[in-house]
XYZ file of C-alpha atoms in Angstrom:
458
model
C -31.285 -25.733 -8.179
C -34.023 -28.349 -8.936
C -36.480 -28.073 -11.909
C -38.442 -30.301 -13.937
C -35.419 -31.172 -15.941
C -33.444 -32.198 -12.782
C -31.059 -30.771 -10.305
C -27.919 -28.998 -11.353
C -24.797 -28.588 -9.314
C -22.251 -25.861 -10.041
C -18.853 -27.073 -11.219
C -16.135 -24.631 -10.990
C -13.710 -25.065 -13.892
C -10.407 -23.405 -12.983
C -7.696 -22.340 -15.500
C -4.495 -24.070 -14.825
C -1.676 -21.415 -14.787
C 0.724 -22.056 -17.817
C 4.432 -22.596 -17.910
C 4.993 -19.079 -19.273
C 3.077 -17.112 -16.730
C 4.569 -13.608 -17.065
C 3.637 -9.982 -16.142
C 3.139 -8.430 -19.604
C 1.335 -5.254 -18.360
C -0.936 -5.652 -21.514
C -4.377 -4.983 -20.021
C -5.485 -1.371 -20.223
C -7.922 -0.600 -17.293
C -6.414 -3.577 -15.174
C -4.626 -1.557 -12.542
C -2.658 -4.569 -11.143
C -1.686 -5.741 -14.717
C -0.402 -2.262 -15.555
C 1.335 -1.797 -12.315
C 3.421 -5.132 -12.342
C 4.248 -5.197 -16.164
C 7.542 -6.159 -16.745
C 8.252 -7.694 -13.236
C 10.044 -11.126 -12.801
C 7.196 -13.859 -12.356
C 7.260 -17.365 -10.897
C 5.183 -19.684 -13.139
C 5.768 -22.698 -10.657
C 4.551 -20.721 -7.613
C 1.642 -19.360 -9.728
C 0.504 -22.822 -10.730
C 0.838 -24.299 -7.159
C -1.144 -21.381 -5.884
C -3.870 -22.127 -8.335
C -3.796 -25.932 -7.601
C -3.902 -25.276 -3.953
C -7.150 -23.242 -4.482
C -8.656 -26.227 -6.587
C -7.816 -28.487 -3.738
C -9.382 -26.305 -1.122
C -12.516 -25.819 -3.088
C -12.825 -29.607 -3.644
C -12.286 -30.378 0.038
C -15.177 -28.068 0.818
C -17.259 -30.344 -1.141
C -17.910 -28.104 -4.092
C -17.377 -29.903 -7.473
C -14.214 -28.771 -9.213
C -12.743 -29.195 -12.693
C -9.716 -27.880 -14.636
C -9.118 -26.229 -17.939
C -5.638 -26.412 -19.518
C -3.338 -23.570 -20.275
C -2.917 -22.116 -23.771
C 0.568 -22.463 -25.577
C 2.639 -19.538 -25.187
C 4.371 -18.086 -26.892
C 1.633 -18.195 -29.539
C 3.941 -18.946 -32.488
C 0.863 -19.588 -34.826
C -0.068 -15.924 -34.250
C 3.357 -14.669 -34.969
C 3.494 -16.693 -38.364
C -0.053 -15.373 -39.151
C 1.401 -11.838 -38.991
C 4.451 -12.434 -41.213
C 7.136 -13.928 -39.178
C 8.607 -16.979 -40.907
C 11.163 -19.761 -40.546
C 11.646 -22.225 -37.799
C 9.929 -21.713 -34.567
C 13.275 -20.452 -33.270
C 13.869 -18.017 -36.076
C 10.063 -16.669 -35.526
C 10.721 -15.832 -31.957
C 14.152 -14.282 -32.569
C 12.734 -12.117 -35.332
C 9.723 -11.084 -33.324
C 12.122 -10.263 -30.270
C 14.324 -8.216 -32.346
C 11.856 -6.360 -34.656
C 8.586 -6.270 -32.810
C 9.088 -6.849 -28.954
C 5.626 -5.599 -28.168
C 3.938 -8.280 -30.540
C 6.078 -10.984 -28.746
C 4.749 -9.880 -25.453
C 1.124 -10.036 -26.902
C 1.997 -13.649 -28.059
C 3.102 -14.494 -24.592
C 0.169 -13.273 -22.656
C -0.584 -15.255 -19.643
C -4.206 -14.138 -19.410
C -5.993 -17.562 -20.622
C -5.440 -18.727 -17.087
C -8.487 -16.486 -16.271
C -11.191 -18.849 -17.431
C -14.087 -16.403 -16.175
C -13.419 -14.860 -19.521
C -13.355 -18.289 -21.425
C -17.149 -18.433 -22.178
C -20.690 -17.831 -21.044
C -22.709 -20.635 -19.935
C -26.449 -21.293 -19.646
C -27.521 -24.548 -17.734
C -29.927 -26.909 -19.311
C -32.796 -26.109 -16.767
C -32.677 -22.582 -18.169
C -32.746 -23.079 -21.904
C -35.514 -23.677 -24.319
C -34.061 -26.898 -25.767
C -32.947 -28.462 -22.432
C -29.364 -28.565 -23.064
C -26.380 -26.867 -21.478
C -25.091 -24.051 -23.851
C -21.603 -22.665 -24.122
C -20.494 -19.656 -26.143
C -16.648 -19.259 -26.132
C -15.735 -15.449 -25.631
C -14.126 -13.658 -28.738
C -12.336 -11.246 -26.100
C -12.131 -8.734 -29.095
C -11.409 -5.585 -26.851
C -7.925 -6.642 -26.121
C -5.542 -8.038 -28.756
C -3.714 -10.413 -26.402
C -7.006 -11.879 -25.154
C -8.450 -12.228 -28.580
C -5.839 -14.840 -29.431
C -7.440 -17.082 -26.838
C -10.653 -17.782 -28.697
C -9.842 -20.557 -31.203
C -8.037 -22.737 -28.611
C -10.737 -22.296 -25.914
C -13.264 -23.193 -28.480
C -11.337 -26.329 -29.300
C -10.855 -27.316 -25.599
C -14.539 -26.636 -24.607
C -15.766 -28.504 -27.780
C -13.806 -31.612 -26.685
C -14.970 -31.368 -23.031
C -18.591 -30.748 -23.685
C -18.692 -32.983 -27.029
C -21.992 -34.920 -26.326
C -24.752 -33.143 -28.597
C -27.450 -34.665 -26.489
C -26.534 -32.739 -23.643
C -24.305 -29.799 -24.705
C -24.202 -27.139 -27.450
C -20.888 -25.388 -27.912
C -21.354 -22.440 -30.163
C -18.462 -20.746 -32.097
C -17.473 -17.377 -30.500
C -19.280 -14.202 -31.587
C -17.986 -12.471 -34.703
C -14.588 -10.877 -34.103
C -15.916 -7.450 -34.440
C -15.886 -4.378 -32.210
C -19.584 -4.201 -32.037
C -19.755 -7.830 -30.707
C -16.916 -7.640 -28.067
C -17.710 -10.388 -25.520
C -15.805 -10.815 -22.276
C -17.282 -14.159 -21.167
C -18.696 -15.012 -17.889
C -16.618 -12.145 -16.142
C -19.594 -10.016 -17.237
C -22.362 -12.659 -16.549
C -24.148 -13.657 -13.271
C -26.674 -16.411 -12.821
C -29.137 -16.157 -9.688
C -31.434 -18.834 -8.841
C -33.540 -19.616 -5.948
C -35.815 -22.785 -5.336
C -39.243 -22.221 -7.023
C -38.309 -19.531 -9.414
C -36.716 -19.686 -12.994
C -33.273 -18.444 -12.936
C -32.214 -14.824 -13.729
C -29.245 -14.001 -15.840
C -27.505 -10.768 -15.736
C -25.416 -9.767 -18.848
C -23.743 -6.669 -17.879
C -22.129 -4.445 -20.540
C -19.792 -1.272 -20.622
C -20.693 0.307 -23.896
C -22.912 0.282 -26.828
C -21.283 0.123 -30.198
C -24.493 1.317 -31.871
C -26.014 3.987 -29.482
C -23.264 6.643 -28.915
C -25.833 8.616 -26.828
C -25.329 6.110 -23.835
C -22.705 7.277 -21.321
C -19.439 5.469 -21.640
C -16.345 5.499 -19.274
C -13.669 8.221 -20.261
C -10.425 6.811 -19.035
C -10.720 2.883 -19.464
C -12.356 1.086 -22.281
C -15.745 -0.500 -21.935
C -14.821 -4.026 -23.133
C -18.196 -5.800 -23.175
C -20.820 -4.301 -25.785
C -24.543 -4.142 -25.096
C -24.947 -5.860 -28.601
C -22.740 -8.738 -27.573
C -24.735 -9.250 -24.439
C -27.883 -9.313 -26.523
C -26.659 -11.957 -28.934
C -25.442 -14.082 -25.987
C -29.146 -14.291 -24.777
C -30.343 -15.471 -28.084
C -27.468 -18.016 -28.536
C -27.768 -19.431 -25.032
C -31.490 -20.192 -25.842
C -32.594 -18.204 -22.867
C -36.246 -16.664 -22.525
C -35.799 -12.966 -22.942
C -37.836 -12.241 -19.710
C -35.310 -14.232 -17.624
C -32.309 -12.077 -18.860
C -31.471 -8.527 -17.434
C -28.815 -6.337 -19.117
C -27.566 -3.725 -16.560
C -25.007 -1.364 -17.611
C -21.602 -1.318 -15.852
C -21.243 1.955 -14.111
C -18.809 4.018 -16.211
C -17.201 5.450 -13.102
C -16.561 1.782 -11.757
C -14.875 1.036 -15.104
C -12.757 4.074 -15.062
C -11.704 3.151 -11.494
C -10.428 -0.245 -12.620
C -13.570 -2.316 -12.811
C -12.808 -3.457 -16.254
C -15.176 -6.622 -15.794
C -18.373 -6.796 -13.631
C -16.825 -9.323 -11.391
C -14.420 -6.741 -10.165
C -17.354 -5.119 -8.233
C -19.997 -7.821 -8.062
C -20.265 -11.395 -7.464
C -23.530 -13.465 -7.076
C -24.784 -17.141 -6.754
C -28.016 -18.794 -5.733
C -30.095 -15.901 -4.256
C -27.204 -13.881 -2.974
C -25.637 -11.035 -4.644
C -22.622 -9.013 -3.147
C -22.003 -5.723 -5.081
C -20.389 -2.218 -4.888
C -22.385 0.836 -5.662
C -20.214 1.449 -8.700
C -20.853 -1.974 -10.122
C -24.004 -0.964 -12.169
C -25.910 2.057 -13.432
C -29.244 2.260 -11.579
C -28.275 -0.095 -8.859
C -31.538 0.565 -7.160
C -33.671 -0.237 -10.182
C -31.732 -3.483 -10.714
C -32.295 -4.490 -7.078
C -35.988 -3.914 -7.440
C -36.099 -6.202 -10.620
C -34.167 -8.985 -8.946
C -36.718 -8.819 -5.951
C -39.647 -9.141 -8.252
C -38.184 -11.985 -10.170
C -36.811 -13.971 -7.244
C -39.030 -13.025 -4.526
C -38.146 -12.924 -0.781
C -35.354 -15.406 -1.000
C -33.178 -12.822 -2.804
C -30.667 -11.386 -0.639
C -27.902 -8.757 -1.340
C -25.252 -7.003 0.696
C -24.401 -3.427 -0.967
C -21.389 -1.624 -0.309
C -21.114 2.136 -0.649
C -18.220 4.028 -1.674
C -18.067 5.627 1.778
C -17.946 2.118 3.482
C -15.535 0.618 0.857
C -13.859 3.103 -1.432
C -13.711 1.755 -4.886
C -9.995 2.036 -5.116
C -9.935 -0.287 -2.180
C -12.328 -2.710 -3.868
C -10.218 -2.817 -6.975
C -6.898 -3.172 -5.130
C -7.994 -6.011 -2.768
C -10.700 -7.613 -4.884
C -13.258 -8.663 -2.213
C -15.728 -8.928 -5.054
C -13.540 -10.828 -7.272
C -14.061 -13.708 -4.926
C -15.868 -17.159 -5.245
C -19.204 -17.308 -3.757
C -19.737 -20.879 -3.327
C -22.695 -22.892 -2.049
C -21.544 -25.944 0.015
C -23.390 -29.228 0.198
C -25.227 -28.177 3.419
C -26.847 -25.091 1.322
C -24.702 -22.471 3.038
C -22.448 -20.144 1.313
C -18.682 -19.544 1.618
C -16.639 -16.825 0.194
C -13.143 -17.566 -1.292
C -11.236 -14.172 -1.107
C -7.720 -13.135 -1.855
C -5.211 -12.664 0.952
C -5.234 -8.943 -0.170
C -8.868 -8.521 1.066
C -7.829 -9.815 4.610
C -5.040 -7.207 4.774
C -7.082 -4.257 3.449
C -9.250 -2.855 6.281
C -12.122 -1.778 4.358
C -12.386 -4.814 2.318
C -12.094 -7.107 5.360
C -14.736 -5.113 7.135
C -17.166 -5.528 4.269
C -16.646 -9.217 4.011
C -17.071 -9.488 7.809
C -20.477 -7.710 7.475
C -21.492 -10.107 4.699
C -21.077 -12.957 7.202
C -22.893 -11.025 10.028
C -25.740 -10.249 7.833
C -28.592 -12.806 7.438
C -27.811 -13.778 3.923
C -26.638 -17.364 4.127
C -22.927 -16.856 4.044
C -21.303 -18.396 6.930
C -17.542 -17.885 6.387
C -14.857 -16.269 4.375
C -11.577 -18.093 3.464
C -8.629 -16.097 2.637
C -6.226 -17.690 0.028
C -2.677 -16.665 -1.263
C -3.041 -16.032 -4.959
C -0.322 -13.451 -5.193
C 0.976 -14.610 -8.440
C -2.343 -13.985 -10.232
C -3.466 -10.903 -8.236
C -0.244 -9.215 -9.346
C -1.327 -9.846 -12.893
C -4.922 -8.748 -12.393
C -6.801 -11.724 -11.496
C -8.368 -12.838 -8.283
C -10.267 -16.038 -7.326
C -13.374 -15.422 -9.522
C -11.224 -14.718 -12.616
C -9.514 -18.135 -12.214
C -12.868 -20.125 -12.610
C -15.641 -20.733 -15.012
C -19.003 -21.620 -13.317
C -20.792 -24.516 -15.097
C -23.970 -25.743 -13.455
C -24.597 -29.372 -14.472
C -26.878 -32.233 -13.999
C -25.357 -35.569 -12.860
C -26.098 -36.978 -16.341
C -24.211 -34.065 -17.956
C -21.139 -34.570 -15.634
C -21.065 -38.146 -16.459
C -20.878 -37.237 -20.100
C -17.889 -34.855 -19.951
C -15.439 -35.925 -22.482
C -12.274 -35.689 -20.801
C -10.391 -36.118 -17.607
C -11.101 -32.871 -16.212
C -13.275 -33.257 -13.148
C -11.082 -32.979 -10.155
C -10.450 -35.783 -7.789
C -7.468 -36.583 -5.591
C -5.308 -38.657 -8.205
C -5.906 -35.772 -10.837
C -4.676 -33.191 -8.383
C -1.579 -35.311 -7.613
C -0.819 -35.803 -11.246
C -1.154 -32.200 -11.927
C 1.126 -31.186 -9.045
C 3.875 -33.591 -10.208
C 3.417 -32.220 -13.854
C 4.082 -28.766 -12.620
C 7.057 -29.717 -10.515
C 8.661 -31.553 -13.791
C 7.987 -28.754 -16.155
C 7.837 -25.271 -14.757
C 10.584 -22.743 -14.174
C 10.805 -21.095 -10.679
C 11.616 -17.693 -12.310
C 10.632 -16.109 -15.681
C 11.916 -12.672 -16.813
C 10.637 -10.803 -19.825
C 13.988 -11.581 -21.614
C 13.304 -15.261 -21.334
C 10.141 -15.174 -23.589
C 12.239 -15.220 -26.778
C 14.274 -18.214 -25.376
C 13.702 -21.207 -27.892
C 14.327 -23.568 -25.250
C 11.266 -22.258 -23.370
C 9.203 -22.984 -26.301
C 10.331 -26.489 -26.644
C 9.650 -26.767 -22.749
C 6.008 -25.680 -23.282
C 5.356 -27.921 -26.098
C 6.768 -31.007 -24.249
C 4.774 -30.037 -21.136
C 1.493 -29.327 -22.746
C 1.698 -32.536 -25.060
C 2.138 -34.449 -21.662
C -0.842 -32.560 -20.206
C -3.373 -33.317 -22.867
C -2.496 -36.849 -22.249
C -3.027 -36.597 -18.462
C -6.383 -34.814 -19.123
C -7.347 -37.121 -22.026
C -7.955 -34.269 -24.281
C -6.343 -35.379 -27.570
C -4.789 -32.902 -29.856
C -6.271 -29.513 -29.132
C -3.358 -27.300 -29.670
C -2.157 -25.882 -33.008
C 1.473 -27.146 -32.455
C 0.004 -30.884 -31.945
C -2.100 -30.689 -35.041
C 0.724 -29.267 -37.142
C 3.165 -31.952 -36.064
C 0.308 -34.502 -36.919
C -0.106 -33.133 -40.250
C 3.586 -33.126 -40.715
C 3.965 -36.540 -39.891
C 1.074 -37.583 -42.234
C 2.949 -35.687 -45.007
C 6.191 -37.581 -44.361
C 4.522 -40.724 -45.046
């Protein structure tokens, strides 16, 4: 998109899968997560699949970047809730006394960086800076543990105040539960100001609004309104559609399970939003004839198939020639209804020229598809040059990350391994090396604690 402030190019910040990738089964409303809870995982395979996607996207000519994994087990959390002693003692006590709390402390969910933050690019904001609000992820305990490290990492990457404003997460309160970009869509066409969709699943202050009955509505209306203010967006450029309660109850815990949009294109299911027809009319008025959408009915694509195969939890990417491609999970190719819908997307005149199916089984089994693994950050050339770390992907960085995974990741990880003190030492060694590869400095609590201890020893 081009404006008087310059052109922006979308950079996809993918989450690097961590050394303790595991199937915790912690996410209520996430069908795949609950189905595979407790199964043996393969951290090395998961990380390789994620890196292969980054390489594929980069080779399409789309700008790609990487965000580091979080340290897991989260020993700082376990100490905060009363487990004491050495790190080994903390893990042993948690495993023996409160195994569920240990599972929370070992959640692999930080890999899904679509939940890391919500971003408004500089052409859209009042002060002409790129604004970032890390998500508090208050709705789920295991995800709420991510906010502090996410804020530290994003503050280090986007540290130049002339270009960036990284805000603290919203208050960690039920009324302001914020799920990040998984509930946010930016649509922009040449000649029109961008439109931002901030979807929400429940209102904390208006109980009269219809809410889902089976699964929780994670994002609140109040959080979405707060994001519009913090991101310095003009109110008339923000729409706040309600997620369809029936869609949430079917497993669409985030908007990106049943809708994906980019540029002037929106792909969506009829159970993505309440009043889909009214939303479509609003988008046509705001974006004009350039707006295109491909709408799937439940008859064409049963919501159960959409949730199982994730055709909407795909990446809709604009390539350098201006056309779009879809990066979909292999599960969408194997599901007849999902594949037929994506084939129709290509056949219709909306600018999507191809669908590419990638193997992301390790992530999919834990409930996250291609769209979950990335945070979209539209940036100007000047902003990209001011990024404060080695996170923008090029061939040598991918090679370094692939070698790092080979050195440090286990092939298999069972639930019983999570209390292994050796695993925690492996994680600290690996992540300490990773922050050097990415030139991030000390962003993890265990690094800061070690530094403080070393100062005290002097």
